[in-house]
Coordinates of C-alpha atoms in Angstrom, one line a residue:
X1 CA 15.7 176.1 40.2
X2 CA 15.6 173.2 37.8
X3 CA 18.9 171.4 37.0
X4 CA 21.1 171.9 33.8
X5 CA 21.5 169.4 31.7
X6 CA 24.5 167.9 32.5
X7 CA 23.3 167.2 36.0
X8 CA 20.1 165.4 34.6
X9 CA 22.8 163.2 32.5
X10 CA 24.9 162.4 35.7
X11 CA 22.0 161.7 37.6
X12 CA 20.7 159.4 35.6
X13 CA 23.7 157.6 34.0
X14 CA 26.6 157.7 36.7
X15 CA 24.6 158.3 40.2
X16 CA 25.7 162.2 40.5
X17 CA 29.0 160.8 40.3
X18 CA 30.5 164.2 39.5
X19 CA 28.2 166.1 42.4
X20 CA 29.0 162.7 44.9
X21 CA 33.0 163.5 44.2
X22 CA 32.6 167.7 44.8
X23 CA 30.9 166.6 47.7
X24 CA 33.2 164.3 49.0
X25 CA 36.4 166.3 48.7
X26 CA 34.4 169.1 50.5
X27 CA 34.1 166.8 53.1
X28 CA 37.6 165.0 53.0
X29 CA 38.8 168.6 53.7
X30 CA 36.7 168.7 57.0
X31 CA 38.1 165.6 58.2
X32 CA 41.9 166.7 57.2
X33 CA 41.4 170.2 59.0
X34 CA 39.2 169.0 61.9
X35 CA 40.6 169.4 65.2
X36 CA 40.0 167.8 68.6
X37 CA 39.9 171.7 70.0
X38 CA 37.0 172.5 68.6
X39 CA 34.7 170.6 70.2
X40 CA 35.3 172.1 73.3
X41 CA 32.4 174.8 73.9
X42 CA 30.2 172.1 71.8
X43 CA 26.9 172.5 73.6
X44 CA 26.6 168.2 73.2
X45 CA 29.3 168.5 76.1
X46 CA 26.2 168.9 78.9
X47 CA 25.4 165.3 77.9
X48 CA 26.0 162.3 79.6
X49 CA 29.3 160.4 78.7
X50 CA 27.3 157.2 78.2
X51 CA 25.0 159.3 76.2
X52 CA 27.8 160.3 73.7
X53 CA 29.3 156.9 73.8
X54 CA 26.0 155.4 72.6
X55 CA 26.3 158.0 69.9
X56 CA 29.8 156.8 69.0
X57 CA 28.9 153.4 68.5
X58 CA 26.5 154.1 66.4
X59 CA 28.4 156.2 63.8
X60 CA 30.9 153.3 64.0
X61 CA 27.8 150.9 63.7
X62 CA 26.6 152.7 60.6
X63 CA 30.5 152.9 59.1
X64 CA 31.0 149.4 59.2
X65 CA 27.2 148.6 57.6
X66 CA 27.8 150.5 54.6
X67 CA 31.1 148.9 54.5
X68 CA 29.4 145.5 54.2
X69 CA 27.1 146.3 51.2
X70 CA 30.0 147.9 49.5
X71 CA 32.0 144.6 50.0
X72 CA 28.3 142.6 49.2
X73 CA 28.1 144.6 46.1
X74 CA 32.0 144.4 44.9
X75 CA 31.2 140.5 45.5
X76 CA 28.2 140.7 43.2
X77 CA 29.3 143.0 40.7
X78 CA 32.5 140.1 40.6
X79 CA 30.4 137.4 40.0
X80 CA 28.1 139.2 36.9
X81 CA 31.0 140.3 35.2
X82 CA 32.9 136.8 35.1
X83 CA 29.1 135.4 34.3
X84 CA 28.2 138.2 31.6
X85 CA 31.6 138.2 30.2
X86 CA 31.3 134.4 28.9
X87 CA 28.0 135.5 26.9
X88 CA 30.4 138.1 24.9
X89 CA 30.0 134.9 22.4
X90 CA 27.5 135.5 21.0
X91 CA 29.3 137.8 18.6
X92 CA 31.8 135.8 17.4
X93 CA 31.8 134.0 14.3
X94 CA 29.9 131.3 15.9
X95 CA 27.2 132.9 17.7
X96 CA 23.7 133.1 17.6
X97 CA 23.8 136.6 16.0
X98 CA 26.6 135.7 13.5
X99 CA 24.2 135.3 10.9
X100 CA 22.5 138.5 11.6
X101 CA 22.3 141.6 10.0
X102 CA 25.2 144.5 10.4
X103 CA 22.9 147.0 12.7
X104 CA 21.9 143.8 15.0
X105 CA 25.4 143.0 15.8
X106 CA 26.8 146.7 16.2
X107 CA 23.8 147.4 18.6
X108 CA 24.6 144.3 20.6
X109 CA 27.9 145.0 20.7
X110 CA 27.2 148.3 22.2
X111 CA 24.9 147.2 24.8
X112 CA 27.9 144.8 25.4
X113 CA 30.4 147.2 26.2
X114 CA 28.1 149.5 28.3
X115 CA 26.8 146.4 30.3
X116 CA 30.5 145.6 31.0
X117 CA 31.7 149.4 31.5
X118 CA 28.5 149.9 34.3
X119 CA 29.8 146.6 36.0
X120 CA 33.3 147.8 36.2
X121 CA 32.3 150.9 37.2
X122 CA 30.2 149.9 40.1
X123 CA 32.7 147.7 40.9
X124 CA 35.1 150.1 41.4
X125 CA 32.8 152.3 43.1
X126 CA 32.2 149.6 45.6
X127 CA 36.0 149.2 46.2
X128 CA 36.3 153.2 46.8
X129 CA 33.6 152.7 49.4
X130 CA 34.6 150.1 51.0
X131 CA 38.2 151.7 51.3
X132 CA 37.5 155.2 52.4
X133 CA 38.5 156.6 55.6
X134 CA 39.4 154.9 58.9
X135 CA 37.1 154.6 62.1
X136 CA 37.9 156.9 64.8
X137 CA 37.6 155.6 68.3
X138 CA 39.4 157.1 71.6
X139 CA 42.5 155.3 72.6
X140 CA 43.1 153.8 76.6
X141 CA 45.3 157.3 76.6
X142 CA 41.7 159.3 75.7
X143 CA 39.6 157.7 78.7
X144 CA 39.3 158.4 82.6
X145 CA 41.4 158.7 84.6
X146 CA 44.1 159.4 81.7
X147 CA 42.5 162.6 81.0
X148 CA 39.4 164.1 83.2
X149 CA 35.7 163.4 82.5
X150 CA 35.2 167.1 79.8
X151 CA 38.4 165.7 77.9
X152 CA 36.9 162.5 77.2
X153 CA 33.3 163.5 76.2
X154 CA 35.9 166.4 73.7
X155 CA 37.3 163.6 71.8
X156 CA 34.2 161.2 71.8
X157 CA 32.6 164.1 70.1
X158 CA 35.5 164.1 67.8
X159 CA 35.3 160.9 66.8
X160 CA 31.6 160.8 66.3
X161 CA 31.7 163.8 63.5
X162 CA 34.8 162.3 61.8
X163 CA 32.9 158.8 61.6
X164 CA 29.9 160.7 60.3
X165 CA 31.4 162.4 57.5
X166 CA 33.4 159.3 56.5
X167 CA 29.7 157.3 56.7
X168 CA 28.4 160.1 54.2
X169 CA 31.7 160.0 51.9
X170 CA 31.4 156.1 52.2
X171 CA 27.5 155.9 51.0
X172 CA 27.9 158.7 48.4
X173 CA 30.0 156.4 47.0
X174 CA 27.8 153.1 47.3
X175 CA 24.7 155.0 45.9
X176 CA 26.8 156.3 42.5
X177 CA 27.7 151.8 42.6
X178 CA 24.2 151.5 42.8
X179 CA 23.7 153.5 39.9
X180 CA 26.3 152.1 38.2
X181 CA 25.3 148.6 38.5
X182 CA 21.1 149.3 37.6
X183 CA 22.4 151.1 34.8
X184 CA 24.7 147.7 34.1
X185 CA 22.0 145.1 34.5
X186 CA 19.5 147.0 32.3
X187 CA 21.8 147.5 29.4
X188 CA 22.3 143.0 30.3
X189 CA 18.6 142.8 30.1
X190 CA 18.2 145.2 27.1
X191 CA 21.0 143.1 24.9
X192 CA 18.6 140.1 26.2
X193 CA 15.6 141.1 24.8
X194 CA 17.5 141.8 21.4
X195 CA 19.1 138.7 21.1
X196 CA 15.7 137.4 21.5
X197 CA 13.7 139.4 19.0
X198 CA 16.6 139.1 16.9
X199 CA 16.4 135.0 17.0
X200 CA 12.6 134.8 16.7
X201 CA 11.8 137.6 13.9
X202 CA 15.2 137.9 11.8

């Protein structure tokens, strides 16, 4: 079944935000109603507790890796914006399109705010990434000889899904920031190539 049209336009201009946020509260709700008691028929429980441990590090592992490119491209998106922002010049009475024609200016101007909106927005996006959800590990109170050797694997397992879904709320995030900021540095590189025209053929 082929999309509608407003999931085309999300898609391609905010990174599914609106389909990335459905899906995220969805999941937000697991991790709200989720409860250490379930796990306990889970058929994972016939594996070794070093097995499921490995498996807990790396949902932590993968946590704390998307966490570092959403901090990587909150840094990034930081640095463009202060950079970008000084070009905004180039309209004013004094810049290289004053002289210009009317349409020149208005388009630049558009590309302008657009260029600056995407940054901001991937920005943001980045920050909401890099602050969602915690990273569940078992507590000394969780381990042997605290609890017996079936309790222990029950709450590793625990921790392993709610680190999972907070992974996939955390990168649904940092792919609509990706988005965001491609969208950003081609409207930057489109305002370019019209300042350029513009100064070589007007």
């Amino acid at each position: 079944m082929s999309d509608s049209f407003e999931t085309r336009i999300d898609r391609a201009l905010l990174g599914s935000f609106f389909n990335l946020r459905r899906a995220n509260r969805v999941l937000q709700e697991k991790i709200d109603n989720r409860r250490i008691e379930q796990f306990k028929n889970d058929r994972r429980l016939r594996c070794a507790t070093n097995d499921i441990q490995t498996e807990l590090t790396r949902s932590i592992n993968r946590l704390e890796r998307v966490e570092t490119k959403a901090m990587g491209t909150l840094l990034g998106v930081a640095v463009a914006i202060a950079v970008f922002g000084a070009t905004s010049g180039i309209l004013g009475s004094d810049g290289m399109l004053a002289c210009k024609g009317c349409a020149i200016r208005i388009a630049s101007a558009v590309l302008l705010v657009f260029a600056l909106l995407y940054l901001f927005a991937s920005g943001l996006l980045a920050l909401g990434a890099y602050e969602i959800g915690q990273v569940y590990r078992p507590n000394l109170g969780d381990r042997r000889p605290v609890v017996d050797k079936k309790q222990e694997k029950i709450v590793l397992l625990y921790c392993i899904q709610q680190n999972q879904d907070a992974g996939t709320m955390r990168s649904n995030r940092l792919s609509a920031s990706f988005t965001c900021l491609r969208n950003g540095i081609v409207a930057v590189l489109t305002l370019g190539v019209l300042v350029i025209v513009a100064g070589v053929l007007l």
